[in-house]
Short mmCIF file of N, CA and C in Angstrom, two decimals:
data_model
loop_
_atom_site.label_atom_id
_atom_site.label_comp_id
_atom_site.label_asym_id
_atom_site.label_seq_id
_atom_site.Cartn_x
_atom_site.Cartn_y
_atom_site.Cartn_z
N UNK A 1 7.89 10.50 8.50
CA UNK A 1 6.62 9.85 8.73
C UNK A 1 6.34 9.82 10.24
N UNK A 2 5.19 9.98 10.42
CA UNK A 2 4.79 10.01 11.82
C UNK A 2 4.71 8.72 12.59
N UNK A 3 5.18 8.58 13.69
CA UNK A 3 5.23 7.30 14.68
C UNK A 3 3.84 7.53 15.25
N UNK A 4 3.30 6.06 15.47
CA UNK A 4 1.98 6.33 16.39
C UNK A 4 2.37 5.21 17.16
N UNK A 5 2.12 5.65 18.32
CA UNK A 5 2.24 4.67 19.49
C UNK A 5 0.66 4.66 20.10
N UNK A 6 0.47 3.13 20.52
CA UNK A 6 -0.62 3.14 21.48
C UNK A 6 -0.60 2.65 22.76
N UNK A 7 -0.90 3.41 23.66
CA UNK A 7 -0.62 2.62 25.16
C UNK A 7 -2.46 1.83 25.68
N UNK A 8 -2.23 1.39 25.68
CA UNK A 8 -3.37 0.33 26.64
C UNK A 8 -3.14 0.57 28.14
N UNK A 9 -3.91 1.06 28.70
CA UNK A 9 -4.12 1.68 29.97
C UNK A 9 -4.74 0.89 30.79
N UNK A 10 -4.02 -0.30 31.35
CA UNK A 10 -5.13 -1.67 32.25
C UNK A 10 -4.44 -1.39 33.53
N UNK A 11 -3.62 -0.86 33.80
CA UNK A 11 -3.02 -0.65 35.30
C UNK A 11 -2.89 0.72 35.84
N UNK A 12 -2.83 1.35 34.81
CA UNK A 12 -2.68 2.69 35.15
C UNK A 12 -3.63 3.14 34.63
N UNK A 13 -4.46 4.66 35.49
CA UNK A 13 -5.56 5.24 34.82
C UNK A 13 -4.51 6.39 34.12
N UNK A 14 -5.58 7.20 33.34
CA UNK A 14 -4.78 8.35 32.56
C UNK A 14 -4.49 9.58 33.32
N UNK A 15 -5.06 9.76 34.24
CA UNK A 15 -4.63 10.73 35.16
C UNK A 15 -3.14 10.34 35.63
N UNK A 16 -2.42 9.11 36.00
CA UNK A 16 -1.21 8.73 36.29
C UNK A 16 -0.06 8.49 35.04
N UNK A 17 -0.15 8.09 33.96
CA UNK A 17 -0.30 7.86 32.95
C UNK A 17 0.30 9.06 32.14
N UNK A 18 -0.41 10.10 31.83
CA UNK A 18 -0.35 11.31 30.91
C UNK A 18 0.66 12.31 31.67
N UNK A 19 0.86 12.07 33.43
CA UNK A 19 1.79 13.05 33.36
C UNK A 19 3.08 12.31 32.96
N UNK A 20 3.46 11.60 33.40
CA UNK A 20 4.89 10.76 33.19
C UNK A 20 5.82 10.49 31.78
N UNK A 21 4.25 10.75 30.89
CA UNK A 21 4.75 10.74 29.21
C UNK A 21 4.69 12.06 28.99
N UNK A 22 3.80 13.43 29.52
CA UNK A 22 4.28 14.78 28.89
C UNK A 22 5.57 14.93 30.06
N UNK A 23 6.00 14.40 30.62
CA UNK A 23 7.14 14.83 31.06
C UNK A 23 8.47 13.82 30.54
N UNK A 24 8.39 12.71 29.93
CA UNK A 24 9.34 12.76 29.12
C UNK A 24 9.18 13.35 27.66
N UNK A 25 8.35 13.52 27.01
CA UNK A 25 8.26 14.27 26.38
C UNK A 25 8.75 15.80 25.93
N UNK A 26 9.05 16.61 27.38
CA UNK A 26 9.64 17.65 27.97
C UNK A 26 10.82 17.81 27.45
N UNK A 27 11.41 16.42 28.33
CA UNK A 27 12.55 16.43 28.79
C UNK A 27 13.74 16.15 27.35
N UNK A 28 12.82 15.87 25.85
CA UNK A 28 13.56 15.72 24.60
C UNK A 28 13.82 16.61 23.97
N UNK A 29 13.35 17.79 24.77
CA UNK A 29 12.80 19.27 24.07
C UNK A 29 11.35 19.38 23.19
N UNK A 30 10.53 18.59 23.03
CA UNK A 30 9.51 18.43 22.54
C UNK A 30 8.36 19.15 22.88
N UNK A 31 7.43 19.67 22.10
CA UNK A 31 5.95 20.27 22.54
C UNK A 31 4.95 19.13 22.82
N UNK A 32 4.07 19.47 23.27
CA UNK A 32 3.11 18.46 22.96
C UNK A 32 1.38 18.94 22.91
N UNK A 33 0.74 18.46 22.59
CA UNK A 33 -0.60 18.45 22.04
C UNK A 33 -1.41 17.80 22.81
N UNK A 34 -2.43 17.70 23.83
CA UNK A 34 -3.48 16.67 23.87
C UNK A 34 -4.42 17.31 23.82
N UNK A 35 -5.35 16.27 22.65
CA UNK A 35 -6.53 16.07 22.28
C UNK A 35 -7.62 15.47 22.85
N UNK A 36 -8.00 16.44 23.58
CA UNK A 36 -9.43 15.62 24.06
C UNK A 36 -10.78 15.86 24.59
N UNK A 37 -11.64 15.79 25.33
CA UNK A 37 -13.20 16.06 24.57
C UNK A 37 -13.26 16.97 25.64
N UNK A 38 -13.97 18.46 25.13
CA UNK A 38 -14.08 19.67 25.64
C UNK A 38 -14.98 19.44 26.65
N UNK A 39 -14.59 20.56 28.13
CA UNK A 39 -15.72 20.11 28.98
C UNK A 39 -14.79 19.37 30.64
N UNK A 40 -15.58 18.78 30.69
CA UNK A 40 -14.90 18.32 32.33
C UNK A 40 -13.90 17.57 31.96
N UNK A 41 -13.67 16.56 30.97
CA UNK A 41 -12.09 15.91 30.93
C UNK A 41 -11.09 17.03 30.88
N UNK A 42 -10.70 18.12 29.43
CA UNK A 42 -10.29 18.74 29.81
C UNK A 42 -9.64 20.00 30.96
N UNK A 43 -10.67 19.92 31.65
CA UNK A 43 -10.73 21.29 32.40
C UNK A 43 -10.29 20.46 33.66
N UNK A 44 -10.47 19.15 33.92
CA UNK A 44 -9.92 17.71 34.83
C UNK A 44 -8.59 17.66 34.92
N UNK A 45 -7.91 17.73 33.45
CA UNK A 45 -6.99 17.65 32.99
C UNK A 45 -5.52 18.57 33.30
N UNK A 46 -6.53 19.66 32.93
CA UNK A 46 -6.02 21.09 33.23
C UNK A 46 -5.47 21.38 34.92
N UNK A 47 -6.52 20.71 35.68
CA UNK A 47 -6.58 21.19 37.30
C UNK A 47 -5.00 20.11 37.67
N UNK A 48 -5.22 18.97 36.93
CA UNK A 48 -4.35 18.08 37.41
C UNK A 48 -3.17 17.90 37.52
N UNK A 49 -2.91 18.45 35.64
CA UNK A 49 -1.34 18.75 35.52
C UNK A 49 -0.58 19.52 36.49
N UNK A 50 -1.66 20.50 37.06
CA UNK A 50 -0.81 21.81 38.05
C UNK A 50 -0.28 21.07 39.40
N UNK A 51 -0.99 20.29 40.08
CA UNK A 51 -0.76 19.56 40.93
C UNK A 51 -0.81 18.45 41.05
N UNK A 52 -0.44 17.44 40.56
CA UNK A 52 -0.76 16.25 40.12
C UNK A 52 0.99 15.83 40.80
N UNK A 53 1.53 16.42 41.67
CA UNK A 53 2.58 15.99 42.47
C UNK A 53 2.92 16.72 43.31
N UNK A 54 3.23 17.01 43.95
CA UNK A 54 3.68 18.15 45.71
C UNK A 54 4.61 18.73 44.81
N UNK A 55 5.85 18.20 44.67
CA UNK A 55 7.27 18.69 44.24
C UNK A 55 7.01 19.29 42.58
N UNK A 56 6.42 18.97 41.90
CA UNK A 56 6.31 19.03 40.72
C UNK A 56 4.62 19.70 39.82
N UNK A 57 4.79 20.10 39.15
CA UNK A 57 3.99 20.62 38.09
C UNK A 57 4.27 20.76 36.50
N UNK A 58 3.71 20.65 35.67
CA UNK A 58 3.99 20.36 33.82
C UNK A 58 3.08 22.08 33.67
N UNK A 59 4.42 22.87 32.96
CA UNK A 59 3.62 24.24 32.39
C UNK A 59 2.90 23.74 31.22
N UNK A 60 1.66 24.63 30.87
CA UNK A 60 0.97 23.89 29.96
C UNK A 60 -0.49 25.01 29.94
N UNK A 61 -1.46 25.18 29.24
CA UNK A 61 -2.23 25.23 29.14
C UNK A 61 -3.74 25.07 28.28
N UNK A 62 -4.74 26.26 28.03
CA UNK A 62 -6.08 25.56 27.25
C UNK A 62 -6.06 25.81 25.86
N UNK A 63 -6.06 25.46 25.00
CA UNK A 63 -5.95 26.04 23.75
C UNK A 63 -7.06 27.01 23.60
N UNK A 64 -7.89 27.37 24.29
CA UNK A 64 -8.69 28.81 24.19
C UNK A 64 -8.43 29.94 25.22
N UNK A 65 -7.43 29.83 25.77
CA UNK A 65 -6.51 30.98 26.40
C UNK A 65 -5.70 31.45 26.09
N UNK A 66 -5.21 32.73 26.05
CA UNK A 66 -4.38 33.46 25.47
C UNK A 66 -3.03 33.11 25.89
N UNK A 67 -2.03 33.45 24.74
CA UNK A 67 -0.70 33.20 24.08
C UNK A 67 -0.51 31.12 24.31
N UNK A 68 -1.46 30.81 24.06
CA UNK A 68 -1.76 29.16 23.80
C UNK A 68 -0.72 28.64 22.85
N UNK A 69 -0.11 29.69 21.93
CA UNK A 69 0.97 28.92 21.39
C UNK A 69 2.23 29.07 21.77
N UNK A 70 2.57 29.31 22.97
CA UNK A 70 3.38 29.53 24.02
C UNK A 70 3.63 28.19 24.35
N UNK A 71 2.66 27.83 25.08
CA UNK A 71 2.89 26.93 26.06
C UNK A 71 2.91 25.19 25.49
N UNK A 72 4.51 25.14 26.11
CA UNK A 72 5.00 23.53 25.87
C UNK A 72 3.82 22.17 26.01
N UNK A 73 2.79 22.72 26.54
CA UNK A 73 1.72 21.73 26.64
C UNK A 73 0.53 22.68 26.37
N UNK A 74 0.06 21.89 25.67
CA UNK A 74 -1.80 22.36 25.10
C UNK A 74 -2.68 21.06 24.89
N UNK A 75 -3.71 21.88 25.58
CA UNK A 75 -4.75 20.84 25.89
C UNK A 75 -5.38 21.45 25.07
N UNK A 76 -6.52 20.56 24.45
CA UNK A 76 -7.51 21.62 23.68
C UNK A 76 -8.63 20.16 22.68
N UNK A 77 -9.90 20.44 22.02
CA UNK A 77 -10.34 19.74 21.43
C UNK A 77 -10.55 19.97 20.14
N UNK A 78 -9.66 21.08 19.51
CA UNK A 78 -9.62 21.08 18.03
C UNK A 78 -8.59 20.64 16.78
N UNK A 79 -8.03 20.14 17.91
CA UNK A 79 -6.34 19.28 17.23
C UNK A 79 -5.95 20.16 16.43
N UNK A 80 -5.91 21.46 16.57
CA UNK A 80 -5.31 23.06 15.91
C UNK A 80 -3.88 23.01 15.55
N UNK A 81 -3.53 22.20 17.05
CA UNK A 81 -1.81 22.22 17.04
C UNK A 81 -1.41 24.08 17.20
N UNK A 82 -2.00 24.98 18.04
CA UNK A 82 -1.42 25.83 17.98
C UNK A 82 0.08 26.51 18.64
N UNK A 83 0.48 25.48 19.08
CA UNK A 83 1.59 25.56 20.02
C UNK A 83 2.55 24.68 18.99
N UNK A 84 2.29 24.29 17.66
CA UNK A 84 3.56 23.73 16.78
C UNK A 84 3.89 22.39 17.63
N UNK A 85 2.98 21.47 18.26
CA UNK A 85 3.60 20.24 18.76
C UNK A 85 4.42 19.45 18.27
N UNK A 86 5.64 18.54 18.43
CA UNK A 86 5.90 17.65 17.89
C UNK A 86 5.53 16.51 18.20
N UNK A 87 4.32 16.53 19.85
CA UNK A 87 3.86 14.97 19.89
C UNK A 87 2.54 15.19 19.92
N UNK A 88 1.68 14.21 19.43
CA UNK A 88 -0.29 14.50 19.45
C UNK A 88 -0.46 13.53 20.59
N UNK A 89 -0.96 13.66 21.70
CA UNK A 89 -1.55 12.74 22.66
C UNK A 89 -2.79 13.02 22.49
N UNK A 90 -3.51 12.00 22.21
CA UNK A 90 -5.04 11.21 22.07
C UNK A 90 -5.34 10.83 23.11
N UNK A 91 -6.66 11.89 23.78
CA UNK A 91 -6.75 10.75 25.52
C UNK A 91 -8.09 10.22 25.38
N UNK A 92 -9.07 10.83 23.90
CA UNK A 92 -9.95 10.89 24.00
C UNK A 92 -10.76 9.87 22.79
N UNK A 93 -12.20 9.38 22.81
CA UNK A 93 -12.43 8.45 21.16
C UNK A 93 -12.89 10.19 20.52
N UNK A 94 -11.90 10.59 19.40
CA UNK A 94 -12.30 11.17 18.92
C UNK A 94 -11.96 11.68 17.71
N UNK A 95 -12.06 11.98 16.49
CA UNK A 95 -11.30 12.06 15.25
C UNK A 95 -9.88 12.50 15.53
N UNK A 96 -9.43 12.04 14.98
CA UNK A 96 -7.52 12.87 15.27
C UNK A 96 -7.36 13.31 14.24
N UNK A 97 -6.62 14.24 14.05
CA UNK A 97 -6.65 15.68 13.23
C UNK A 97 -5.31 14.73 12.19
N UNK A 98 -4.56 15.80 11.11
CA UNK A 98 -3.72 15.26 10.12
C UNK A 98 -2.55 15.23 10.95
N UNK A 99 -1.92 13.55 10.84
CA UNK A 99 -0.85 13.56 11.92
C UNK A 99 0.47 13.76 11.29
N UNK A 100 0.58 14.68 9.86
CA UNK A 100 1.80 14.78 9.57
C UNK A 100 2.44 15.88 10.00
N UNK A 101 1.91 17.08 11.04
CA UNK A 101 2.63 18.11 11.45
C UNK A 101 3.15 17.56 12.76
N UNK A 102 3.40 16.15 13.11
CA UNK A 102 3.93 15.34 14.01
C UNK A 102 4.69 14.66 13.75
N UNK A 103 5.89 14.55 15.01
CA UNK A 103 6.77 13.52 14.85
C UNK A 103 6.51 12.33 15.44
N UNK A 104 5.31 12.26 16.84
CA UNK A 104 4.72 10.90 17.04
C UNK A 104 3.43 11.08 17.65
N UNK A 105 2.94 9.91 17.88
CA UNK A 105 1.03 10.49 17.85
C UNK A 105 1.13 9.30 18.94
N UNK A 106 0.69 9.54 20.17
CA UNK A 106 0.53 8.71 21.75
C UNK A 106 -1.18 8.88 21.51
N UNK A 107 -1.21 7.43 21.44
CA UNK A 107 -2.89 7.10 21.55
C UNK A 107 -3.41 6.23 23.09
N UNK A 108 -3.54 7.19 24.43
CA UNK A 108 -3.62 6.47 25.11
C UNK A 108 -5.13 5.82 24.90
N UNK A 109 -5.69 5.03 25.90
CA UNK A 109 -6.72 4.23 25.92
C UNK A 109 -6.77 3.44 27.06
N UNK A 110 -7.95 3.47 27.50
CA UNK A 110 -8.24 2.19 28.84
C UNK A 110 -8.87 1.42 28.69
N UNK A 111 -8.37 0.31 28.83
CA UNK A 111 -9.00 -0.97 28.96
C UNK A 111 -9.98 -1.59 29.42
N UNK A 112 -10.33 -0.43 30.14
CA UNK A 112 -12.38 -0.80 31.04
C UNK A 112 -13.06 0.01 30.08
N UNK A 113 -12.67 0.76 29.40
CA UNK A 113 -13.78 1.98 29.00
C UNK A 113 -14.32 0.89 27.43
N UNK A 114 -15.19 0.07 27.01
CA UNK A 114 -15.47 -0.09 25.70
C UNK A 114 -15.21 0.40 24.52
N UNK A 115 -15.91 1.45 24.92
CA UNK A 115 -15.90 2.43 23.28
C UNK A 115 -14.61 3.21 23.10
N UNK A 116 -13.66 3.19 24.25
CA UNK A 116 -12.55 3.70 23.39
C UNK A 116 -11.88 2.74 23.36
N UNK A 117 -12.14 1.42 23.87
CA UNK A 117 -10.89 0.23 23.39
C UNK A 117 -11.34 0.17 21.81
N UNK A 118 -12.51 -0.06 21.52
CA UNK A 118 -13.54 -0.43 20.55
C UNK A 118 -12.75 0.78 19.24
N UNK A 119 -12.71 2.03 19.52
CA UNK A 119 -12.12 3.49 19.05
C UNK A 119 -10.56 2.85 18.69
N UNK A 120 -10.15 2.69 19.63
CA UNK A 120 -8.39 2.37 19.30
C UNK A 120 -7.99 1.29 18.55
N UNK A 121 -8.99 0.09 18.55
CA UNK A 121 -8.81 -0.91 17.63
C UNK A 121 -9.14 -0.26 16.21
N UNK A 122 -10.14 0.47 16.01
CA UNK A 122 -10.45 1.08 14.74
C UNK A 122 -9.20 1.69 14.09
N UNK A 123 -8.77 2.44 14.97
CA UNK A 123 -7.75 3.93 14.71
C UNK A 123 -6.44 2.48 14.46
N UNK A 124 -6.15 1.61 15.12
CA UNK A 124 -5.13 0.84 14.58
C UNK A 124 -5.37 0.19 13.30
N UNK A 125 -6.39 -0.37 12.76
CA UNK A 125 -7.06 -0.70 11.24
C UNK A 125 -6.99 0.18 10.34
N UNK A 126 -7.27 1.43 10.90
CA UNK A 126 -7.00 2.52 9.24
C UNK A 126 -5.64 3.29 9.75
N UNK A 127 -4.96 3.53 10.65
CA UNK A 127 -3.75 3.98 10.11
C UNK A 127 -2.44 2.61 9.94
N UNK A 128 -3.37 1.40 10.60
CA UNK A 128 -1.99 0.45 9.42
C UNK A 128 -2.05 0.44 8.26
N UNK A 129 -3.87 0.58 7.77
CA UNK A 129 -3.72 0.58 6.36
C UNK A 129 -3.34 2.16 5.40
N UNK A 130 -2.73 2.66 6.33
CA UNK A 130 -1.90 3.97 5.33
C UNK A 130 -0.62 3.77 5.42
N UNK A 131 0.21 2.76 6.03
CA UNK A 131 1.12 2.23 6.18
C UNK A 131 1.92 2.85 6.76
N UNK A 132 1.53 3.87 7.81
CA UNK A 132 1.77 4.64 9.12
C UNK A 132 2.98 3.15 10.34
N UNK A 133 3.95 4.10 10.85
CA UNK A 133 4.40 3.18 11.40
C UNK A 133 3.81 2.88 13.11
N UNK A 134 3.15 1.59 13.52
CA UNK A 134 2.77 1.90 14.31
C UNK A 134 3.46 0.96 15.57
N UNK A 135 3.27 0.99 16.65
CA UNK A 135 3.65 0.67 18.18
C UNK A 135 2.20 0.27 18.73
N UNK A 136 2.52 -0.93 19.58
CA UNK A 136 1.58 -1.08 20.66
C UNK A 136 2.64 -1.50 22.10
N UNK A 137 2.28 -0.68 23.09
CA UNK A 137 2.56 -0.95 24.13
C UNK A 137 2.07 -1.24 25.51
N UNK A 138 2.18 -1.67 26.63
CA UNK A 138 0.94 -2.07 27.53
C UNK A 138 1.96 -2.50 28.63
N UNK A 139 1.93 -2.26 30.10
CA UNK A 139 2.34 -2.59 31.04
C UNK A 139 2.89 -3.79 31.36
N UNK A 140 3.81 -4.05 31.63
CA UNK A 140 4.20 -5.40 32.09
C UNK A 140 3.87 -5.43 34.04
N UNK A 141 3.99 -6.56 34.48
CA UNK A 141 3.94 -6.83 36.18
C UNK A 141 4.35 -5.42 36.85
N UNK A 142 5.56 -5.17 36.34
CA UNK A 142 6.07 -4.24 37.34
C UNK A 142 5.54 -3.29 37.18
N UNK A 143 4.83 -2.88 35.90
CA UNK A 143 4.30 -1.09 35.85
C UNK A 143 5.15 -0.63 34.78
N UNK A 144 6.36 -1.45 34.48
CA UNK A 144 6.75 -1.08 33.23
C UNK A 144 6.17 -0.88 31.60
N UNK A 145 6.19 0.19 30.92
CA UNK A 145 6.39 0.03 29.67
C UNK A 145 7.01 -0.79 28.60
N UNK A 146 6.21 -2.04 27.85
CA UNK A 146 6.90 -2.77 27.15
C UNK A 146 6.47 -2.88 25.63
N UNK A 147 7.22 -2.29 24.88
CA UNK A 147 6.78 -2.66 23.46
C UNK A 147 6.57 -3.94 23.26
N UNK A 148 4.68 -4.39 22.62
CA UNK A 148 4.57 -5.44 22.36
C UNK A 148 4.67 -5.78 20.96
N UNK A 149 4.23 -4.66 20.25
CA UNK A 149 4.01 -5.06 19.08
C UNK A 149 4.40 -3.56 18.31
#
């Protein structure tokens, strides 16, 4: 059964955020997936991962570029999964595709934006009621990750 975790994003934006989880993610041997709305987030997304640290970069690319199921990270807005992910990251309010070709489904979300807090409360109402196992997590003082619920 698929794990869904949700992070609440009140200290950290997702640009800081999304690399730190596809890189542990990496580091389990895991693929990963993010889902999110075609256009400047993605292509935002895309520019960021490459440099989004001096020392460091996450290989990865668009799910409409070639050998896309290559690469340990795919960005893309058709939740295709063509790269065989084992994690779905959600950055976006937007249908999420069938999360059983997953072993866990990261629903980030920010806490200024309305409509996707508004989105993530929804998405927590119908996959508790499929009796999906779910996680909520959210920053503590230090910047830590703390399972709340």
């Amino acid at each position: 059964m698929t794990q869904v975790w949700f992070y609440h994003l009140e200290r950290t934006p997702l640009r800081a955020a999304l690399p730190d989880l596809l890189e542990k993610t990496l580091q389990k041997g895991w693929k990963a997936y993010v889902l999110g709305e075609a256009g400047d987030m993605l292509v935002g997304l895309d520019q960021h991962l490459w440099a989004y640290r001096d020392e460091a970069f996450l290989p990865h690319g668009l799910e409409s570029e070639p050998e896309a199921a290559r690469q340990p990270v795919l960005l893309g807005d058709s939740g295709g999964n063509a790269n065989a992910a084992d994690v779905l990251f959600s950055v976006s309010a937007m249908n999420l595709p069938e999360l059983s070709p997953y072993q866990r489904c990261l629903i980030l979300f920010e806490g200024q934006d309305e409509t996707h807090l508004n989105w993530a409360r929804a998405q927590w109402k119908a996959l508790k009621a499929r009796n999906l196992d779910l996680a909520y997590w959210k920053q503590n003082d230090a910047g830590r990750w703390e399972k709340v619920q």
